[in-house]
Coordinates of C-alpha atoms and ligand atoms in Angstrom, one line a residue:
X23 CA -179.4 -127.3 122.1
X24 CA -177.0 -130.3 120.3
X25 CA -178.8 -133.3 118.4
X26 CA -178.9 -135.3 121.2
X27 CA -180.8 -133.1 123.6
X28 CA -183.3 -132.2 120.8
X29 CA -186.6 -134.0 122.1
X30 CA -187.2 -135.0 118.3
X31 CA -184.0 -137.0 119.0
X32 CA -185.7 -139.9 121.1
X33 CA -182.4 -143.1 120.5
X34 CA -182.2 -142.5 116.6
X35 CA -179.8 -145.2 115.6
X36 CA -178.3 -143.0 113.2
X37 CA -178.6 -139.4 111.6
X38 CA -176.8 -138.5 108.3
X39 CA -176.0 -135.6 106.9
X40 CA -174.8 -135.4 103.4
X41 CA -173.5 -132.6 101.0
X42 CA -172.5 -133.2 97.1
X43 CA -170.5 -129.9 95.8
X44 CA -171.4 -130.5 92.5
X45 CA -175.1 -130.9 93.1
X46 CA -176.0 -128.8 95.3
X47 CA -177.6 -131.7 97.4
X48 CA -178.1 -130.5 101.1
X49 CA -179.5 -133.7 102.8
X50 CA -180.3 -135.3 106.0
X51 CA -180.9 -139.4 106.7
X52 CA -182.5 -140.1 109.8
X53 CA -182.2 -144.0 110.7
X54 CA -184.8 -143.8 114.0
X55 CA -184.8 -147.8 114.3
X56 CA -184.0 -151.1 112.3
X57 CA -185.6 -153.1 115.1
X58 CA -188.2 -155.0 113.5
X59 CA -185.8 -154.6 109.6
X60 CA -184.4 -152.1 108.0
X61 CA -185.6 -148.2 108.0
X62 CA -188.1 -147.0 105.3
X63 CA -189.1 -144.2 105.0
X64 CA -190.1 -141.3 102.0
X65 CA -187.5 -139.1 101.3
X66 CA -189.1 -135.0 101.6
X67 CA -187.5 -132.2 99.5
X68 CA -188.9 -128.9 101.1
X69 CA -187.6 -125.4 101.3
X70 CA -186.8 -125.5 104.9
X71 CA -185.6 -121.7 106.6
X72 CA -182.9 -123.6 108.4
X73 CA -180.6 -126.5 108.3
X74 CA -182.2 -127.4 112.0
X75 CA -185.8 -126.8 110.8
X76 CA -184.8 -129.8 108.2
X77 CA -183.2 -131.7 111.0
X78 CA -186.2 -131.3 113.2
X79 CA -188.7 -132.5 110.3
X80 CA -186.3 -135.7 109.3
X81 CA -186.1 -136.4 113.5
X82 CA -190.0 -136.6 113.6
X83 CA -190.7 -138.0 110.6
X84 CA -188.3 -140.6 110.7
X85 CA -189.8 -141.6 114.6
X86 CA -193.7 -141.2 113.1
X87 CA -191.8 -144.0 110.4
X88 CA -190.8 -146.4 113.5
X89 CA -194.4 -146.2 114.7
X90 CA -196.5 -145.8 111.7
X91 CA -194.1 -149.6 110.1
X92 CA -194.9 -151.1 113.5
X93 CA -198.6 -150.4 113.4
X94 CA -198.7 -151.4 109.7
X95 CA -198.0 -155.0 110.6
X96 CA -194.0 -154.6 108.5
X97 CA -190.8 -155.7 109.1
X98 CA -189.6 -152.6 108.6
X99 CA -187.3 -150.3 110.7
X100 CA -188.4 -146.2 110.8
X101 CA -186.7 -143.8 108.5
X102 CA -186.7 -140.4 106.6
X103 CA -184.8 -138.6 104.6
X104 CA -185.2 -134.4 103.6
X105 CA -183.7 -132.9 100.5
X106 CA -183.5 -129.1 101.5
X107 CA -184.4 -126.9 98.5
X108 CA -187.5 -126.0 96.1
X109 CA -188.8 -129.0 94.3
X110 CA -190.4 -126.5 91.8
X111 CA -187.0 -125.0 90.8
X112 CA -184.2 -127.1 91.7
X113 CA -184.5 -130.7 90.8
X114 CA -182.0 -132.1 88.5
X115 CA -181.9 -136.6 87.7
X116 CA -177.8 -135.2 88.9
X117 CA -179.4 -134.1 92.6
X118 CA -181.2 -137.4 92.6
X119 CA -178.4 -139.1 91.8
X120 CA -176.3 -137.5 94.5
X121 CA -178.9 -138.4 96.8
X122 CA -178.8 -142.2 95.4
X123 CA -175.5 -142.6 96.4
X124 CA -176.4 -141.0 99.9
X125 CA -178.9 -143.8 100.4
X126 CA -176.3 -146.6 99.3
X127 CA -173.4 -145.2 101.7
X128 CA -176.3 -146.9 104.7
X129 CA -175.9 -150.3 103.2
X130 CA -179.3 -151.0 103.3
X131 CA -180.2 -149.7 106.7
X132 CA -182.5 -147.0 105.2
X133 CA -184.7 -147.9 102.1
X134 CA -186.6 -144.5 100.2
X135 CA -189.2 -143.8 98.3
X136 CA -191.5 -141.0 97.6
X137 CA -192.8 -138.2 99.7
X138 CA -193.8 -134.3 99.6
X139 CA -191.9 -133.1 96.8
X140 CA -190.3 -135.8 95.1
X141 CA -191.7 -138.0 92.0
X142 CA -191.6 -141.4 90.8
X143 CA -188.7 -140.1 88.2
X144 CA -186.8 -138.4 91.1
X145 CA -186.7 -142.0 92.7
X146 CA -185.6 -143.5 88.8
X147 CA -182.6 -141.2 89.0
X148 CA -181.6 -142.4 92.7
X149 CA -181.9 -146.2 91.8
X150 CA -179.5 -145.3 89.4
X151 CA -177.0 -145.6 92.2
X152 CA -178.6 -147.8 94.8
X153 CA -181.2 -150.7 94.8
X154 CA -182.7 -149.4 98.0
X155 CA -185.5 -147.4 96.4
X156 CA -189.1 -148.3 96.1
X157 CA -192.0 -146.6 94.8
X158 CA -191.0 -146.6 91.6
X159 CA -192.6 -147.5 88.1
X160 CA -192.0 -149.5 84.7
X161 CA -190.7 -152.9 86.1
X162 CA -192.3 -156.1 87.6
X163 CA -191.4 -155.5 91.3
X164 CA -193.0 -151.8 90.7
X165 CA -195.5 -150.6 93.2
X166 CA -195.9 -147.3 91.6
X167 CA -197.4 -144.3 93.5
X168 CA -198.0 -145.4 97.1
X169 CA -200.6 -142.3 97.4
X170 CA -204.0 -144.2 96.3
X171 CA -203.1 -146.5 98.5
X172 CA -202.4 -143.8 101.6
X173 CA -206.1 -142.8 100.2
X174 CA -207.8 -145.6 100.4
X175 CA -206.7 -146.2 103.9
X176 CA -207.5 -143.3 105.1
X177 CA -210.9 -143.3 103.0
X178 CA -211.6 -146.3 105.2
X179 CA -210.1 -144.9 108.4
X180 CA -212.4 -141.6 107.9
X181 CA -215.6 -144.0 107.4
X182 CA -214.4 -145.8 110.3
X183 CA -214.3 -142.9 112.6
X184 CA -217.9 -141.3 111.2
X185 CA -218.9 -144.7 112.1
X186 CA -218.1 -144.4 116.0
X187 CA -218.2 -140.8 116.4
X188 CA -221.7 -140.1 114.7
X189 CA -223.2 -143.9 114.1
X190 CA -223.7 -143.6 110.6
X191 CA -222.3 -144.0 106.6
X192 CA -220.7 -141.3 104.5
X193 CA -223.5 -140.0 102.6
X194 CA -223.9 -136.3 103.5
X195 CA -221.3 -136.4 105.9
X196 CA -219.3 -133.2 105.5
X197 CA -215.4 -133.4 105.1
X198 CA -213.1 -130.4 105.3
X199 CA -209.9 -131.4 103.5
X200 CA -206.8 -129.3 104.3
X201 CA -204.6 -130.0 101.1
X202 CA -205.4 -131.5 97.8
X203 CA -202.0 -133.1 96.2
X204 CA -201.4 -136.6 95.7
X205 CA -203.4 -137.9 99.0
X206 CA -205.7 -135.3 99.6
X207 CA -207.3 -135.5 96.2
X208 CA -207.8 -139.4 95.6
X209 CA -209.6 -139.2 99.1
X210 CA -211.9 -136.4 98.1
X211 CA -212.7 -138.8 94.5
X212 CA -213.5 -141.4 97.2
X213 CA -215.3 -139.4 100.1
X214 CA -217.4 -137.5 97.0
X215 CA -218.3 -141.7 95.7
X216 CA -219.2 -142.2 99.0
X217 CA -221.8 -139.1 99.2
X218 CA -220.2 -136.8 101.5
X219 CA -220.3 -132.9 100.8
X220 CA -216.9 -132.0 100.7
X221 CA -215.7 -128.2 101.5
X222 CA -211.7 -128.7 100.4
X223 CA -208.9 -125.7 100.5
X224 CA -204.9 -125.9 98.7
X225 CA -202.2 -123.2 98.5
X226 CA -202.2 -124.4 94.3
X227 CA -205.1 -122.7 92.8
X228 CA -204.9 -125.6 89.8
X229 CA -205.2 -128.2 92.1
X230 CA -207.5 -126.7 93.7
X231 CA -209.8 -126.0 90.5
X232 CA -209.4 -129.9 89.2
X233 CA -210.0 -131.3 92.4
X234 CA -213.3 -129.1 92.7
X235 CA -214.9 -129.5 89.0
X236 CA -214.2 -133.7 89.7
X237 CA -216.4 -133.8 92.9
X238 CA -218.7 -130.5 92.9
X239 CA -216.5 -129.3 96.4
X240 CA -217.0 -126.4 97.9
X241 CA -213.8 -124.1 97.9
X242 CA -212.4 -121.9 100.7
X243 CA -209.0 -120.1 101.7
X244 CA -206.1 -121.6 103.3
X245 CA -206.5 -119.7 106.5
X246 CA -210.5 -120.7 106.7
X247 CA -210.8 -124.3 106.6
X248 CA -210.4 -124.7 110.3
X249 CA -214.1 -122.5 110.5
X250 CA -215.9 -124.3 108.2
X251 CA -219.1 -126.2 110.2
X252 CA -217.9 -129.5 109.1
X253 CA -218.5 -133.2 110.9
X254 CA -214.5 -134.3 109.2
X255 CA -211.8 -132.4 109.4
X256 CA -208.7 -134.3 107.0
X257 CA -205.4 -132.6 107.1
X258 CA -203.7 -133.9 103.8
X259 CA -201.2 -130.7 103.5
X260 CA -198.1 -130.6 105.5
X261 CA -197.5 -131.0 109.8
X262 CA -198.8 -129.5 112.5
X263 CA -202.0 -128.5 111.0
X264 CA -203.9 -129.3 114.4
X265 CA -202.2 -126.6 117.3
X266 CA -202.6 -123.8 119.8
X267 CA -204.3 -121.7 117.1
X268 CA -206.5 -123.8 115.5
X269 CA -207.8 -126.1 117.6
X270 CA -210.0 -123.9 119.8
X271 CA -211.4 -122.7 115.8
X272 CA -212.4 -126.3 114.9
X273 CA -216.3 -127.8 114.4
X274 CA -215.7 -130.9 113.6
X275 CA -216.2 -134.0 116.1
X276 CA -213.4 -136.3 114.1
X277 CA -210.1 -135.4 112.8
X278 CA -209.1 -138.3 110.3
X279 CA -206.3 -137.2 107.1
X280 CA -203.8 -138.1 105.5
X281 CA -201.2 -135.7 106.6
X282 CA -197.7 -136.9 108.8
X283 CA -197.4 -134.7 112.0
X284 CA -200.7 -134.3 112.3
X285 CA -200.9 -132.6 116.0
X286 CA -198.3 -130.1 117.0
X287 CA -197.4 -131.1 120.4
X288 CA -198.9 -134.1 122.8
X289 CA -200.8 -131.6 124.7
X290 CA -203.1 -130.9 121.3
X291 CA -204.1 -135.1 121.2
X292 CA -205.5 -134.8 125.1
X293 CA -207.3 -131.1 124.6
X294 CA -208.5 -133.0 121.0
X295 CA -209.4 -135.9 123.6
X296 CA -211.4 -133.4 126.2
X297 CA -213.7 -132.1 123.3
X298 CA -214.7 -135.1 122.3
X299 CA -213.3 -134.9 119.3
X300 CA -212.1 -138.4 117.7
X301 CA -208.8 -138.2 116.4
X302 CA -207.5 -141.0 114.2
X303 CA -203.9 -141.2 114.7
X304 CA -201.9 -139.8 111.7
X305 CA -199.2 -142.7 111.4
X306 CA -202.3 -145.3 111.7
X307 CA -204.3 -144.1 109.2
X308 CA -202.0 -143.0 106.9
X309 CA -200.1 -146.6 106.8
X310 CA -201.5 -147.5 103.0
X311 CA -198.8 -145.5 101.3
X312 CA -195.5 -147.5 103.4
X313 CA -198.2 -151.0 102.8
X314 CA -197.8 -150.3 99.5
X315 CA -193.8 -149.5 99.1
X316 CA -193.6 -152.6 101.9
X317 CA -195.0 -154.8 98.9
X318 CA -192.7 -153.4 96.3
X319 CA -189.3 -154.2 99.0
X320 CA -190.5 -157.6 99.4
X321 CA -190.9 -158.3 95.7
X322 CA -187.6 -156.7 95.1
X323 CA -186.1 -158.9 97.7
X324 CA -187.7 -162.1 96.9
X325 CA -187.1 -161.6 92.9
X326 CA -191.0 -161.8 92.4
X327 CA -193.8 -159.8 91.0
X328 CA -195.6 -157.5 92.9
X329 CA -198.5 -159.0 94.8
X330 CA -201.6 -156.4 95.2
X331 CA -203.7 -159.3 97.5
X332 CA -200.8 -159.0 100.2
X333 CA -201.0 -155.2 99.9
X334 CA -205.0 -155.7 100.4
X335 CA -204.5 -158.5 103.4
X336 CA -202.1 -155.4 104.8
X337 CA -204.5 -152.7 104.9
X338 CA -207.0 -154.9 105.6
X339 CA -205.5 -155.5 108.8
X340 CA -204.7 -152.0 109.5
X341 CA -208.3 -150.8 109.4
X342 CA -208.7 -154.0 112.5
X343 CA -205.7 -152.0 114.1
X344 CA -206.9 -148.8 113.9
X345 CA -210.3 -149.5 115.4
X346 CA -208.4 -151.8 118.1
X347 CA -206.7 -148.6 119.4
X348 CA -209.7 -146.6 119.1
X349 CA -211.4 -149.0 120.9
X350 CA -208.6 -148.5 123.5
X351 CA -208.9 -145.5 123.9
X352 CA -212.8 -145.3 124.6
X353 CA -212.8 -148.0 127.2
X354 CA -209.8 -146.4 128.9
X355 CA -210.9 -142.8 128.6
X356 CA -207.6 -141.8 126.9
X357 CA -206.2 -139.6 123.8
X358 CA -206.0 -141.5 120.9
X359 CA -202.2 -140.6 120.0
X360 CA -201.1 -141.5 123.5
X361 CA -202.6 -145.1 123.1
X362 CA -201.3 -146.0 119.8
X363 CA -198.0 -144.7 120.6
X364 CA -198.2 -147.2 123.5
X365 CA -198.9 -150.1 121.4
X366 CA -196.1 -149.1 118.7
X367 CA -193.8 -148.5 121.6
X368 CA -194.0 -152.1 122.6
X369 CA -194.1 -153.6 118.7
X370 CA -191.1 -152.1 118.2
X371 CA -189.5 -153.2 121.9
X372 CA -190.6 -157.1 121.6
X373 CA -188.8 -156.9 118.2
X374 CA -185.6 -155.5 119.7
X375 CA -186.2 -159.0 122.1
Ligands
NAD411 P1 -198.6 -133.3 98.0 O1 -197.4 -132.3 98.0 O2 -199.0 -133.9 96.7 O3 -199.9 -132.6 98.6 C1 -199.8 -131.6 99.6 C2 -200.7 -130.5 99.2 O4 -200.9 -129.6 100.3 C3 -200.2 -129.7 98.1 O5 -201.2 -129.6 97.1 C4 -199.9 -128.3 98.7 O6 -200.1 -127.2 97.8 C5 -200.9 -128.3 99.8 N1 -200.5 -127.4 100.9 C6 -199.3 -127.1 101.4 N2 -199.4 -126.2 102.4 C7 -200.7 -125.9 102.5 C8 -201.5 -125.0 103.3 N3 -200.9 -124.3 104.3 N4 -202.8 -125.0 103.2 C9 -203.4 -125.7 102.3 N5 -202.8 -126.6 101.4 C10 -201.5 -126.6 101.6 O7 -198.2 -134.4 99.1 P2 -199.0 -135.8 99.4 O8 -198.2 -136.9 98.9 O9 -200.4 -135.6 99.0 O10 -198.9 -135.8 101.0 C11 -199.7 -135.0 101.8 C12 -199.4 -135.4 103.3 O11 -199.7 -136.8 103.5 C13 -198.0 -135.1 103.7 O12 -198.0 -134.7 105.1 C14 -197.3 -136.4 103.6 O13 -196.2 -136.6 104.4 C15 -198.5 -137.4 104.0 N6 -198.4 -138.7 103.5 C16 -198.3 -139.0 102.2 C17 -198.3 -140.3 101.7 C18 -198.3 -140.6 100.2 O14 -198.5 -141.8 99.9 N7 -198.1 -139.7 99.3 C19 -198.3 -141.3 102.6 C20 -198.3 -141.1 104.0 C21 -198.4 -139.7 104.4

């Protein structure tokens, strides 16, 4: 299959590839569309198996950036970028320099910042080479890690969706929460607050630990959090988390995280939809980290401070827009996914005029 065929494809403006000998730095740019401004978008440094297993996750991401901008109320294009290699073992401030002077090769098009992987010092070594960075720390434009932020929207998204599914608050609500690294633990802090019983599972053991002795969770294995009798289920690790397998294994009546990529294929959001279970979608409620970043490009663009009340307004408004399409999608008897991909379809096409 060439790029073009590949479904992930779907009109990307632009895909980059990039290669620095004396680095190392293996990296893809996808540009999906600068419609409503330019692309933003995280940049991810996984061990992928393949070059077209990194292609594939920049392709998807960089579309779920399009939507998730649009439905964020931005004037921001969709983008992503993928370092391939171990973040653990082979970061250097020389890769993330290499990568800086990827990003500035676009112009502009495509503005970074911090995903699965990649630190607030990676993104110090990029500016180094290019002012299209945010999510950075130490200067007055600074917005910092975006992840509280992601958090607390979803924290409200999650309430949100016990709210309509089950007609009632947090307090003893239990939430299963698939991952807890940057997102996934700031919502269990807020969820535990907020009284629910939280049951919460991680690959990292010390995460894990921390996470539990802060809010009394309940720990299980990887493989069982999809069989644990919850009412939440929050995917905060990586894609795909909701599939073939799991879904038929799952309790719970809403699905609400923080993780990108949440469903595996469209066909999971309308078998999700025919259990009944409510499923808020992933680029909706995960909008509060690119909200946040959004506030550091404008203060970096305008020359001014960063302003935490526009942030606030923003997600604000996101929590009307979420409940908008899951309003949607209960008075038109439709998956949730399907519905908001409607409305960020059209955002994005009345920008293009
Ligand atoms: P992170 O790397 O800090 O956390 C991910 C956690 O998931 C890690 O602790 C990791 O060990 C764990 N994990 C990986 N595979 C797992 C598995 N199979 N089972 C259980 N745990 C597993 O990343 P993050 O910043 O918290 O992001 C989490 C998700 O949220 C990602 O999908 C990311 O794209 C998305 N997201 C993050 C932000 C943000 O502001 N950081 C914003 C929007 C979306």
């Amino acid at each position: 299959m060439t790029l073009f065929d590949s479904p992930a494809f779907e009109a990307h403006e632009g895909v980059h590839a990039f290669f620095d000998e004396k680095t190392g730095l293996k990296s893809i740019i996808a540009v999906h569309s600068t419609a409503r401004g330019p692309a933003a978008g995280g940049c991810r440094m996984w061990p992928y198996g393949s070059a077209e297993a990194a292609l594939d996750d920049a392709l998807k991401l960089s579309r779920a950036m399009s939507y998730k901008n649009a439905m964020a109320d931005l004037d921001l294009g969709g983008g992503k970028s993928v370092i391939i290699g171990d973040s653990r073992s082979q970061k250097s401030p020389a890769l993330f320099e290499a990568f800086g002077r990827a990003v500035e090769t676009l112009g502009g098009r495509y503005w970074t910042a911090e995903d699965v992987g990649v630190s607030p010092a990676d993104l110090a070594s990029a500016r180094t080479q290019t002012r299209f960075v945010a999510g950075l720390e130490g200067h007055a434009a600074a917005s910092g890690d975006p992840s509280p932020v992601t958090a607390e929207g979803v924290f409200r998204g999650v309430r949100l969706c016990v709210r309509r599914r089950y007609g009632r608050e947090l307090d003893g609500v239990v939430v299963a929460i698939q991952g807890v690294g940057h997102v996934g633990a700031y919502l269990a802090e807020k969820l535990h607050a907020a009284g629910a019983k939280l049951v919460i599972t991680d690959v990292n053991e010390q995460a894990l630990e921390a996470v539990a002795a802060r809010t009394g969770a309940q720990i299980v294995a990887p493989g069982a959090i999809f069989d644990v009798d919850c009412d939440v289920f929050a995917p905060c690790a990586l894609g795909g988390a909701i599939n073939e397998d799991t879904l038929p294994r799952l309790k719970a009546k809403v699905v609400a995280g923080g993780a990108n990529n949440q469903l595996a294929s469209a066909e999971v959001d309308r078998v999700l939809f025919e259990k009944g279970v409510l499923y808020a979608p992933d680029y909706v409620i995960n909008g509060g980290g690119i909200i946040n970043v959004a506030g550091e490009i404008r203060a970096l663009e305008a020359g001014e401070a960063f302003d935490p009340k526009w942030v606030e307004a923003k997600l604000d408004r996101l929590a009307q827009t979420l409940d908008e399409v899951l309003e949607h999608a209960a008075v038109e008897k439709r998956p949730t996914h399907e519905v908001a991909t409607e409305i960020a379809k059209a955002r994005i096409a009345a920008a293009q005029g």
